[in-house]
Coordinates of C-alpha atoms in Angstrom, one line a residue:
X1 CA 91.8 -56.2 -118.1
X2 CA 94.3 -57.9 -120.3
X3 CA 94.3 -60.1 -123.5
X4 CA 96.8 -61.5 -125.8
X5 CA 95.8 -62.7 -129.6
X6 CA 98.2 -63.4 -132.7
X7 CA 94.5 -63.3 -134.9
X8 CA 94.0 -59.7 -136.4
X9 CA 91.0 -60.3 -137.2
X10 CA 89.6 -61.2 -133.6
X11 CA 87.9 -58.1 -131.8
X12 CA 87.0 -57.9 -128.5
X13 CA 84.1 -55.5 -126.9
X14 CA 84.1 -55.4 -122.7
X15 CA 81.0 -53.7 -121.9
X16 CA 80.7 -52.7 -125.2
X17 CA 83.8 -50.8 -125.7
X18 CA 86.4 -52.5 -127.9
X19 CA 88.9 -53.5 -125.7
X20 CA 92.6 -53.1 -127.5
X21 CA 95.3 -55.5 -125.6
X22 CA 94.5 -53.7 -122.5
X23 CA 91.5 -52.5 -121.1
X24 CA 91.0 -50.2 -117.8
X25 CA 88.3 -51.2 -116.4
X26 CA 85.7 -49.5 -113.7
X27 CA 83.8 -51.9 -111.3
X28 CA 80.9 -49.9 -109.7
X29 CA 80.0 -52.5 -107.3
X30 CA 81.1 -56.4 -106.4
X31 CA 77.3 -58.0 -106.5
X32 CA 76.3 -61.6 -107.7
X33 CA 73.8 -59.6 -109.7
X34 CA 76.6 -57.6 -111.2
X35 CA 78.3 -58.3 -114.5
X36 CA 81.1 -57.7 -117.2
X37 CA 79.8 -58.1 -120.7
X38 CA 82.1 -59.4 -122.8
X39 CA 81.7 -60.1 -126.4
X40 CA 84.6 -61.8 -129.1
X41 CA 83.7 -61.0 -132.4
X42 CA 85.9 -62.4 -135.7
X43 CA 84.3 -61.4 -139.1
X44 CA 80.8 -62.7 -138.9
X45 CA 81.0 -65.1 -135.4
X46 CA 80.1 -63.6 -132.2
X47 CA 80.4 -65.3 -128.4
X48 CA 79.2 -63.4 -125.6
X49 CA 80.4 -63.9 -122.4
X50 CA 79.0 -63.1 -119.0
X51 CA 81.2 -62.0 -116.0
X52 CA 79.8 -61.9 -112.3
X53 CA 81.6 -59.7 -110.4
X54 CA 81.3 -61.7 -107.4
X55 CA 80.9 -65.3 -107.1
X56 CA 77.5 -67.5 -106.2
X57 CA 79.2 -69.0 -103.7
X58 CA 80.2 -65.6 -101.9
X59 CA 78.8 -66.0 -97.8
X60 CA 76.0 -63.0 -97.7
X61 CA 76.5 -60.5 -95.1
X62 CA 74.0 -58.9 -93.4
X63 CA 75.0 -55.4 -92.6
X64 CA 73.3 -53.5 -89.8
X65 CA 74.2 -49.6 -89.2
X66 CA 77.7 -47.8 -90.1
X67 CA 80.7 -48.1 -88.4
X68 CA 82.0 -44.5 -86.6
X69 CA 85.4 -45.8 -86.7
X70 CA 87.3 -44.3 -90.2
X71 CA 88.9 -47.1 -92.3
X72 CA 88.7 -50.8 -94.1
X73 CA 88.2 -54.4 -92.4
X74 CA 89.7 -57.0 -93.2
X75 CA 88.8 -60.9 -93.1
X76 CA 88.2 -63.9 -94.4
X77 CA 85.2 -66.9 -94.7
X78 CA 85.7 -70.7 -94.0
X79 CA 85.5 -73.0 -96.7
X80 CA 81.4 -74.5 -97.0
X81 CA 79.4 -77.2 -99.0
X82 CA 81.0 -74.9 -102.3
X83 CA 84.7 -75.8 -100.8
X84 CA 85.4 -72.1 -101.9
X85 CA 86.8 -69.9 -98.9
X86 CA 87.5 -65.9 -99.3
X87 CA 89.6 -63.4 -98.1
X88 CA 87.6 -59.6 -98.5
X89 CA 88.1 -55.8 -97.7
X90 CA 85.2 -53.4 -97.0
X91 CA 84.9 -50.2 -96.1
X92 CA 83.3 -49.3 -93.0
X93 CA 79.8 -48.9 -94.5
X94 CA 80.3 -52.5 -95.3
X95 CA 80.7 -51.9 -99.0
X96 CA 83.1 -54.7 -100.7
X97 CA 86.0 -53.2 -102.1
X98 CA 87.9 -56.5 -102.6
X99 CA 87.7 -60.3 -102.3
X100 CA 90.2 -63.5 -103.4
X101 CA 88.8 -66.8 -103.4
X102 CA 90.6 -70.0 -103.3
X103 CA 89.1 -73.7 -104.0
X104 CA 91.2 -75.4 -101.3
X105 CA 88.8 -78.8 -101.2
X106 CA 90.2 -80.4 -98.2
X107 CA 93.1 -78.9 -97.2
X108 CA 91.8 -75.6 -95.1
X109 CA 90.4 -72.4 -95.7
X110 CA 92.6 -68.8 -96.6
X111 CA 92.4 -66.7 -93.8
X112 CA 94.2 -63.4 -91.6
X113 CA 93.9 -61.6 -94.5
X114 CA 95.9 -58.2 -93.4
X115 CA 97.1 -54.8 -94.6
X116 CA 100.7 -54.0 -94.0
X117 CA 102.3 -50.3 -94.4
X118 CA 105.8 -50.2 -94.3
X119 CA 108.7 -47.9 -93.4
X120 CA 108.7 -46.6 -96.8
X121 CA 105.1 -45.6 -96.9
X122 CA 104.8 -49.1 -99.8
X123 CA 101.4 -50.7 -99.2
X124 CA 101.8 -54.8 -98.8
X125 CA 99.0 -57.3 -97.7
X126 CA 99.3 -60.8 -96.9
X127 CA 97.1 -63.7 -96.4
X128 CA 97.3 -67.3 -95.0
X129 CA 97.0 -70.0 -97.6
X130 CA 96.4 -73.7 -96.6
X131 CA 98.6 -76.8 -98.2
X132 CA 99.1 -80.0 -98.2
X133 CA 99.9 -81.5 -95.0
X134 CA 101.3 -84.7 -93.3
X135 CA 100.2 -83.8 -89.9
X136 CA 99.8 -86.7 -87.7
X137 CA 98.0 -84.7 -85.0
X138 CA 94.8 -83.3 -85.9
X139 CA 94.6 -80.3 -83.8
X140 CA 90.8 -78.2 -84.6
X141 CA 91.9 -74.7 -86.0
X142 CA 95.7 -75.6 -86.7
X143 CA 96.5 -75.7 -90.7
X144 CA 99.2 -75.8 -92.0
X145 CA 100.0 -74.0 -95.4
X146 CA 102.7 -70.4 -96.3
X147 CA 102.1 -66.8 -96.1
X148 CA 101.4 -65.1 -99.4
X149 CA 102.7 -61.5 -100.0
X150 CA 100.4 -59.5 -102.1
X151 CA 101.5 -56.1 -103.8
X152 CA 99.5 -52.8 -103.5
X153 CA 97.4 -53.7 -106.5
X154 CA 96.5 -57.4 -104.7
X155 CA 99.0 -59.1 -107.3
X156 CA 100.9 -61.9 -105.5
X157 CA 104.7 -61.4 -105.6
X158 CA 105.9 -63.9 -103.0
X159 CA 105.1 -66.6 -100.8
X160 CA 106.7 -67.5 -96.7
X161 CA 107.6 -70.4 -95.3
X162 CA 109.8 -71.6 -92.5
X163 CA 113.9 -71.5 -93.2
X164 CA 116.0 -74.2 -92.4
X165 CA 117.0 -74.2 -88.7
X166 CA 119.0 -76.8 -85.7
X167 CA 115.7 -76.5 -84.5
X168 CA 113.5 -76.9 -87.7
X169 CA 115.9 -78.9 -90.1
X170 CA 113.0 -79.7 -92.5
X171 CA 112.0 -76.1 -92.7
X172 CA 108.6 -75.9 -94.3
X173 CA 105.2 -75.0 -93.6
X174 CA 103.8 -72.0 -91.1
X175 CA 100.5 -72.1 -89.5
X176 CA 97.4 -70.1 -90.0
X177 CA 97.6 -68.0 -87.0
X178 CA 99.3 -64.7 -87.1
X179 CA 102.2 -63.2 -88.8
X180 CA 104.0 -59.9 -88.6
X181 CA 105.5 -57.9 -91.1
X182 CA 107.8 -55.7 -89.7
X183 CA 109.3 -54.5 -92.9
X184 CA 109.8 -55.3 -96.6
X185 CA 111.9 -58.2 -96.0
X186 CA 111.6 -58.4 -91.6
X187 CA 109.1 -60.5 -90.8
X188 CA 107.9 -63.3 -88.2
X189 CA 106.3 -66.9 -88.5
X190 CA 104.7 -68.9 -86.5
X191 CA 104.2 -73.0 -87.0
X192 CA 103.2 -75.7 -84.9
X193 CA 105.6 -78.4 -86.3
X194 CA 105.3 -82.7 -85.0
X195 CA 107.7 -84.1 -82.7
X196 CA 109.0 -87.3 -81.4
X197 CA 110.4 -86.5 -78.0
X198 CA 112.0 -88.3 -74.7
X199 CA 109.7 -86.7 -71.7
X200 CA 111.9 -87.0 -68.9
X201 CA 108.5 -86.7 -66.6
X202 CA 106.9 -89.5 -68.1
X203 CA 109.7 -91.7 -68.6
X204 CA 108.7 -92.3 -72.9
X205 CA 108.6 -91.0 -75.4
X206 CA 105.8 -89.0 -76.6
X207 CA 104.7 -87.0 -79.8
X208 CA 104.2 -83.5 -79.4
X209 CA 102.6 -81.0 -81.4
X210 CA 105.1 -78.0 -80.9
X211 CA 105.0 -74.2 -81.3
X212 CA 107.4 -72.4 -83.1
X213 CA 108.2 -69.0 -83.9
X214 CA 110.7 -67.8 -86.2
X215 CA 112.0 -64.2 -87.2
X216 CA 113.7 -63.5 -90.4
X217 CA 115.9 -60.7 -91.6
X218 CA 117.1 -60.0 -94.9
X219 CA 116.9 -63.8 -95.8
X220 CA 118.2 -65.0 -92.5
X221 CA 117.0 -66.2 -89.3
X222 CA 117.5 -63.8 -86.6
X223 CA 115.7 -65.4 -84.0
X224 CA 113.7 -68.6 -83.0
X225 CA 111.4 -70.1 -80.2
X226 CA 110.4 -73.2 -79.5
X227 CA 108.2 -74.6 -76.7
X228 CA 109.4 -77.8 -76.5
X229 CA 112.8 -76.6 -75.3
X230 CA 110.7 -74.8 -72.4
X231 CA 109.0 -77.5 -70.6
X232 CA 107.4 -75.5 -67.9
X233 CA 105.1 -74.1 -71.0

């Protein structure tokens, strides 16, 4: 835990420790009923603040049993009548070892929330965020939104989106259904972009909703797919 003040005189206490700029701080457990204390003090004011470790609005899980596979799971919660959605980690007795949440309102839920180790032995995860969209096809379960590149502490460092192609000249937006980090800076989006097309078949044209996948190496564009240019799919 972190703090910055220019007031000398302002002292802060997190669980009744004074903190000092920075504070380490030990979570035991992520529960609603679970909270950081935290109390600012300046001469003879006091304000006492109360931290839950885990939001209200948190979806409960009902846990049955223990897994007998080692290892953490990964996933994520749609968005309900709160408009909060999560991404979480637990470990395989269903402990929760981490969760993000994200007040999207309207525009989608976060979601494949994944763990990614790379050639290096680095730890990386990455999660789907939703944005604004100007979709003129609703398709059920298509979003539209960028990839966000989290660092081994869960800090983000980067966010994905489509490069510039002949085949996608506006670039932009991936969808919310899988993405594959191959390596630090190798990875591969998918996207489900909105065409005007002349269908040869039907003699008109016709707007599609397309699938796309693109591959990108070291800040280029290796390789690209996408259905339209296949008609048999």
């Amino acid at each position: 835990m972190t703090y910055k003040t220019d007031d000398p005189e302002l002292q802060i206490y997190v669980n009744d420790q004074m903190s000092i700029g920075s504070t380490p701080l030990k979570i035991t457990k992520l529960d609603n009923n679970e909270y950081i204390n935290i109390k600012i003090k300046k001469q003879h004011a006091t304000r006492t603040y109360k931290l839950q470790t885990l939001p209200s609005s948190f979806p409960k899980i009902s846990l049955t049993g223990k897994s007998p596979y080692p290892g953490d799971y990964y996933s994520d919660s749609f968005k309900d009548t709160s408009n909060d959605s999560f991404i979480y980690k637990m470990n395989n007795s269903g402990q929760l070892l981490f969760y993000l949440k994200e007040t999207i309102n309207d525009l989608g839920s976060v979601a494949n929330f994944q763990k990614h180790k790379l050639s290096n032995g680095n730890i990386l995860y990455s999660y789907f965020k939703p944005t604004n969209s100007t979709d003129t096809i609703s398709v059920p379960g298509v979003t539209n939104g960028s990839i966000v590149i989290l660092n081994s502490q869960y800090q983000p460092i980067r966010e994905l989106q489509l490069k510039k192609t002949n085949l996608v000249p506006e670039g932009g937006a991936v969808e919310n259904h899988d993405f594959i980090l191959l390596d630090e800076n190798h990875y591969i989006l998918t996207a489900a972009p909105i065409r005007t097309r002349y269908i040869e078949s039907a003699k008109n044209y016709i707007t599609l909703r397309e699938n796309y996948i693109q591959e990108i190496k070291d800040g280029k564009v290796v390789f690209e797919w996408l259905s339209s240019n296949h008609p048999i799919f």
